[in-house]
Amino acid sequence: MAKLHIKKGDTVVILSGDDKGVRGEVIAASPDEGKVLVKGVHMIKKHMKPRRQGEAGGIVEAEGAIYASKVALYCPKCGKGVRTKTKVLDNGKKVRVCAKCGAEL
Ligand SMILES: [Zn+2]
């Protein structure tokens, strides 16, 4: 099964496109598609059908999926999006660390 380096709840920085440089929280990750949803990023208009009778349909704005390769995990210590690597602790537990400063992310 495909795995993403990004997971729900992560803070990421957008690397390319209109939202380049924007920081946001990952609200959903789809490893199968290799895509993520980042709060407030790549807003797209969605047409909603009325769910109940008498309710007006309309257009709502929602986050659109972006490729996980277009985002980098944010490192508070470096103050920017960074590459990550996996570090194995003495107890065998694996943690994600910043490839630059080594901070646990
Ligand atoms: Zn760092």
Coordinates of N, CA and C and ligand atoms in Angstrom, one line a residue:
M1 N 0.8 -1.2 0.0 CA 0.0 0.0 0.0 C 0.9 1.3 0.0
A2 N 0.4 2.2 -0.8 CA 1.2 3.5 -0.9 C 1.2 4.2 0.5
K3 N 2.3 4.9 0.7 CA 2.4 5.6 2.0 C 2.8 7.0 1.7
L4 N 2.2 7.9 2.5 CA 2.6 9.3 2.3 C 3.5 9.8 3.4
H5 N 4.3 10.7 3.1 CA 5.2 11.3 4.1 C 4.5 12.3 5.0
I6 N 3.2 12.6 4.5 CA 2.4 13.6 5.1 C 1.2 12.9 5.7
K7 N 0.8 13.3 6.9 CA -0.4 12.8 7.4 C -1.3 13.9 8.0
K8 N -2.5 13.5 8.3 CA -3.5 14.4 8.9 C -3.0 15.0 10.1
G9 N -3.2 16.4 10.2 CA -2.7 17.1 11.4 C -1.3 17.7 11.3
D10 N -0.6 17.3 10.2 CA 0.7 17.9 10.0 C 0.6 19.3 9.5
T11 N 1.6 20.1 9.8 CA 1.7 21.4 9.3 C 2.7 21.4 8.1
V12 N 2.2 21.9 7.0 CA 3.0 21.8 5.8 C 3.1 23.1 5.1
V13 N 4.1 23.2 4.2 CA 4.3 24.4 3.4 C 4.1 24.0 1.9
I14 N 3.4 24.9 1.2 CA 3.2 24.6 -0.2 C 4.4 25.0 -1.0
L15 N 4.8 24.1 -1.9 CA 6.1 24.3 -2.6 C 5.9 25.0 -4.0
S16 N 4.7 24.8 -4.6 CA 4.6 25.4 -5.9 C 3.1 25.7 -6.2
G17 N 2.9 26.5 -7.2 CA 1.6 26.9 -7.6 C 1.2 28.2 -7.0
D18 N -0.1 28.5 -7.1 CA -0.6 29.8 -6.6 C -0.4 30.0 -5.1
D19 N -0.4 28.9 -4.4 CA -0.3 29.0 -2.9 C 1.1 28.7 -2.4
K20 N 2.1 28.9 -3.3 CA 3.5 28.7 -2.9 C 3.8 29.5 -1.7
G21 N 4.4 28.8 -0.7 CA 4.9 29.5 0.5 C 3.9 29.5 1.6
V22 N 2.6 29.2 1.3 CA 1.6 29.2 2.3 C 1.7 28.0 3.2
R23 N 1.5 28.3 4.5 CA 1.6 27.2 5.5 C 0.2 26.8 5.9
G24 N -0.1 25.6 6.1 CA -1.4 25.2 6.6 C -1.4 23.8 7.2
E25 N -2.5 23.5 7.8 CA -2.7 22.2 8.4 C -3.3 21.2 7.5
V26 N -2.8 20.0 7.5 CA -3.4 18.9 6.6 C -4.7 18.4 7.3
I27 N -5.8 18.6 6.5 CA -7.0 18.1 7.1 C -7.4 16.8 6.6
A28 N -6.8 16.3 5.5 CA -7.1 14.9 5.1 C -5.9 14.5 4.2
A29 N -5.6 13.2 4.2 CA -4.5 12.7 3.4 C -5.1 11.4 2.7
S30 N -4.8 11.3 1.4 CA -5.2 10.1 0.7 C -4.0 9.4 0.1
P31 N -3.5 8.5 0.8 CA -2.3 7.8 0.3 C -2.5 7.1 -1.0
D32 N -3.7 6.6 -1.3 CA -3.9 5.9 -2.5 C -3.8 6.8 -3.7
E33 N -4.2 8.1 -3.6 CA -4.2 9.1 -4.6 C -2.9 9.9 -4.6
G34 N -2.2 9.8 -3.4 CA -1.0 10.6 -3.3 C -1.3 12.1 -3.1
K35 N -2.5 12.3 -2.6 CA -2.9 13.7 -2.5 C -3.3 14.1 -1.0
V36 N -3.3 15.4 -0.7 CA -3.7 15.8 0.6 C -4.6 17.1 0.4
L37 N -5.3 17.3 1.5 CA -6.1 18.5 1.6 C -5.5 19.4 2.7
V38 N -5.2 20.6 2.3 CA -4.6 21.5 3.3 C -5.5 22.7 3.6
K39 N -5.8 22.9 4.8 CA -6.7 23.9 5.3 C -6.5 25.3 4.6
G40 N -7.5 25.8 3.9 CA -7.4 27.1 3.3 C -6.6 27.2 2.0
V41 N -6.1 26.1 1.6 CA -5.2 26.1 0.4 C -6.0 25.4 -0.8
H42 N -5.8 26.0 -2.0 CA -6.4 25.5 -3.2 C -7.9 25.4 -3.1
M43 N -8.5 26.5 -2.7 CA -9.9 26.5 -2.5 C -10.6 26.4 -3.9
I44 N -11.6 25.5 -4.0 CA -12.3 25.4 -5.2 C -13.8 25.5 -4.9
K45 N -14.5 25.9 -5.9 CA -15.9 26.1 -5.7 C -16.6 24.8 -6.1
K46 N -17.5 24.4 -5.2 CA -18.2 23.1 -5.4 C -19.7 23.4 -5.5
H47 N -20.3 22.8 -6.4 CA -21.8 23.0 -6.6 C -22.4 22.0 -5.7
M48 N -23.3 22.5 -4.8 CA -24.0 21.6 -3.9 C -25.4 21.5 -4.3
K49 N -25.9 20.2 -4.3 CA -27.3 20.0 -4.5 C -28.0 20.1 -3.2
P50 N -29.2 20.6 -3.3 CA -30.0 20.7 -2.1 C -30.2 19.3 -1.5
R51 N -29.9 19.2 -0.2 CA -30.0 17.9 0.4 C -31.4 17.6 0.9
R52 N -32.1 18.7 1.2 CA -33.5 18.5 1.7 C -34.4 19.3 0.8
Q53 N -35.6 18.9 0.8 CA -36.6 19.7 0.0 C -36.7 21.1 0.6
G54 N -36.8 22.1 -0.3 CA -36.9 23.4 0.2 C -35.6 24.1 0.5
E55 N -34.6 23.3 0.5 CA -33.2 23.8 0.8 C -32.6 24.3 -0.5
A56 N -32.0 25.4 -0.5 CA -31.4 25.9 -1.7 C -30.0 25.3 -1.9
G57 N -29.8 24.9 -3.2 CA -28.5 24.4 -3.5 C -27.6 25.6 -3.7
G58 N -26.4 25.4 -3.9 CA -25.5 26.6 -4.0 C -24.1 26.2 -4.3
I59 N -23.3 27.2 -4.2 CA -21.9 27.0 -4.4 C -21.1 27.2 -3.1
V60 N -20.4 26.3 -2.7 CA -19.6 26.4 -1.5 C -18.1 26.3 -1.9
E61 N -17.3 26.9 -1.1 CA -15.9 26.8 -1.4 C -15.3 25.7 -0.4
A62 N -14.5 24.9 -1.0 CA -13.9 23.8 -0.2 C -12.5 23.6 -0.7
E63 N -11.7 23.0 0.2 CA -10.3 22.7 -0.2 C -10.3 21.7 -1.3
G64 N -9.4 21.9 -2.3 CA -9.2 20.9 -3.3 C -8.0 20.1 -3.0
A65 N -8.0 18.9 -3.5 CA -6.8 18.0 -3.2 C -5.6 18.5 -4.0
I66 N -4.4 18.4 -3.4 CA -3.2 18.8 -4.1 C -2.2 17.6 -3.9
Y67 N -1.3 17.5 -4.8 CA -0.4 16.4 -4.7 C 0.6 16.5 -3.5
A68 N 0.7 15.4 -2.8 CA 1.6 15.5 -1.6 C 3.0 15.9 -2.0
S69 N 3.4 15.6 -3.2 CA 4.8 16.0 -3.6 C 4.9 17.5 -3.7
K70 N 3.8 18.2 -3.7 CA 3.9 19.7 -3.8 C 3.9 20.4 -2.4
V71 N 3.9 19.6 -1.4 CA 4.0 20.1 0.0 C 5.2 19.6 0.7
A72 N 5.7 20.3 1.6 CA 6.8 19.9 2.5 C 6.4 20.1 3.9
L73 N 6.8 19.2 4.8 CA 6.5 19.3 6.2 C 7.2 20.5 6.8
Y74 N 6.5 21.2 7.6 CA 7.0 22.5 8.2 C 7.8 22.2 9.4
C75 N 9.1 22.7 9.5 CA 9.9 22.5 10.6 C 9.9 23.8 11.4
P76 N 9.4 23.9 12.6 CA 9.4 25.1 13.4 C 10.8 25.6 13.7
K77 N 11.7 24.7 13.9 CA 13.1 25.1 14.2 C 13.8 25.8 13.0
C78 N 13.5 25.2 11.8 CA 14.1 25.8 10.6 C 13.3 27.0 10.1
G79 N 12.0 27.0 10.5 CA 11.1 28.0 10.0 C 10.7 27.9 8.6
K80 N 10.8 26.7 8.0 CA 10.3 26.5 6.7 C 10.0 25.1 6.4
G81 N 9.6 24.8 5.2 CA 9.3 23.5 4.7 C 10.6 22.7 4.5
V82 N 10.6 21.5 5.0 CA 11.9 20.7 4.9 C 11.7 19.3 4.4
R83 N 12.7 18.7 4.0 CA 12.7 17.3 3.7 C 12.8 16.5 5.1
T84 N 12.2 15.4 5.1 CA 12.2 14.6 6.3 C 12.9 13.3 6.1
K85 N 13.4 12.7 7.2 CA 13.9 11.3 7.1 C 13.4 10.6 8.3
T86 N 13.5 9.3 8.3 CA 13.1 8.5 9.4 C 14.3 8.1 10.2
K87 N 14.1 8.3 11.5 CA 15.2 7.9 12.4 C 14.6 6.8 13.3
V88 N 15.5 5.8 13.5 CA 15.1 4.7 14.4 C 15.7 4.9 15.8
L89 N 14.8 5.0 16.8 CA 15.2 5.2 18.1 C 15.8 3.9 18.7
D90 N 16.4 4.1 19.9 CA 17.0 2.9 20.5 C 16.0 1.8 20.9
N91 N 14.8 2.3 21.1 CA 13.7 1.3 21.5 C 13.0 0.7 20.2
G92 N 13.6 1.0 19.0 CA 13.0 0.5 17.8 C 11.9 1.3 17.2
K93 N 11.5 2.3 17.9 CA 10.4 3.2 17.4 C 11.0 4.1 16.3
K94 N 10.1 4.3 15.3 CA 10.6 5.1 14.2 C 9.9 6.5 14.4
V95 N 10.7 7.5 14.2 CA 10.2 8.9 14.2 C 10.6 9.6 13.0
R96 N 9.9 10.7 12.6 CA 10.2 11.5 11.5 C 11.0 12.7 12.0
V97 N 12.1 12.9 11.4 CA 12.9 14.1 11.8 C 13.2 14.9 10.6
C98 N 13.5 16.2 10.9 CA 13.9 17.2 9.9 C 15.3 16.8 9.3
A99 N 15.4 16.7 8.0 CA 16.6 16.2 7.4 C 17.7 17.3 7.6
K100 N 17.3 18.5 7.9 CA 18.3 19.5 8.0 C 18.8 19.7 9.5
C101 N 17.9 19.9 10.4 CA 18.3 20.2 11.8 C 18.2 19.0 12.7
G102 N 17.5 17.9 12.3 CA 17.3 16.7 13.1 C 16.2 16.8 14.1
A103 N 15.4 17.9 14.1 CA 14.3 18.0 15.1 C 13.2 17.0 14.7
E104 N 12.6 16.4 15.8 CA 11.5 15.5 15.6 C 10.3 16.2 15.1
L105 N 9.7 15.7 14.1 CA 8.5 16.4 13.6 C 7.3 15.5 13.7
Ligands
ZN1 ZN 14.6 21.6 10.9

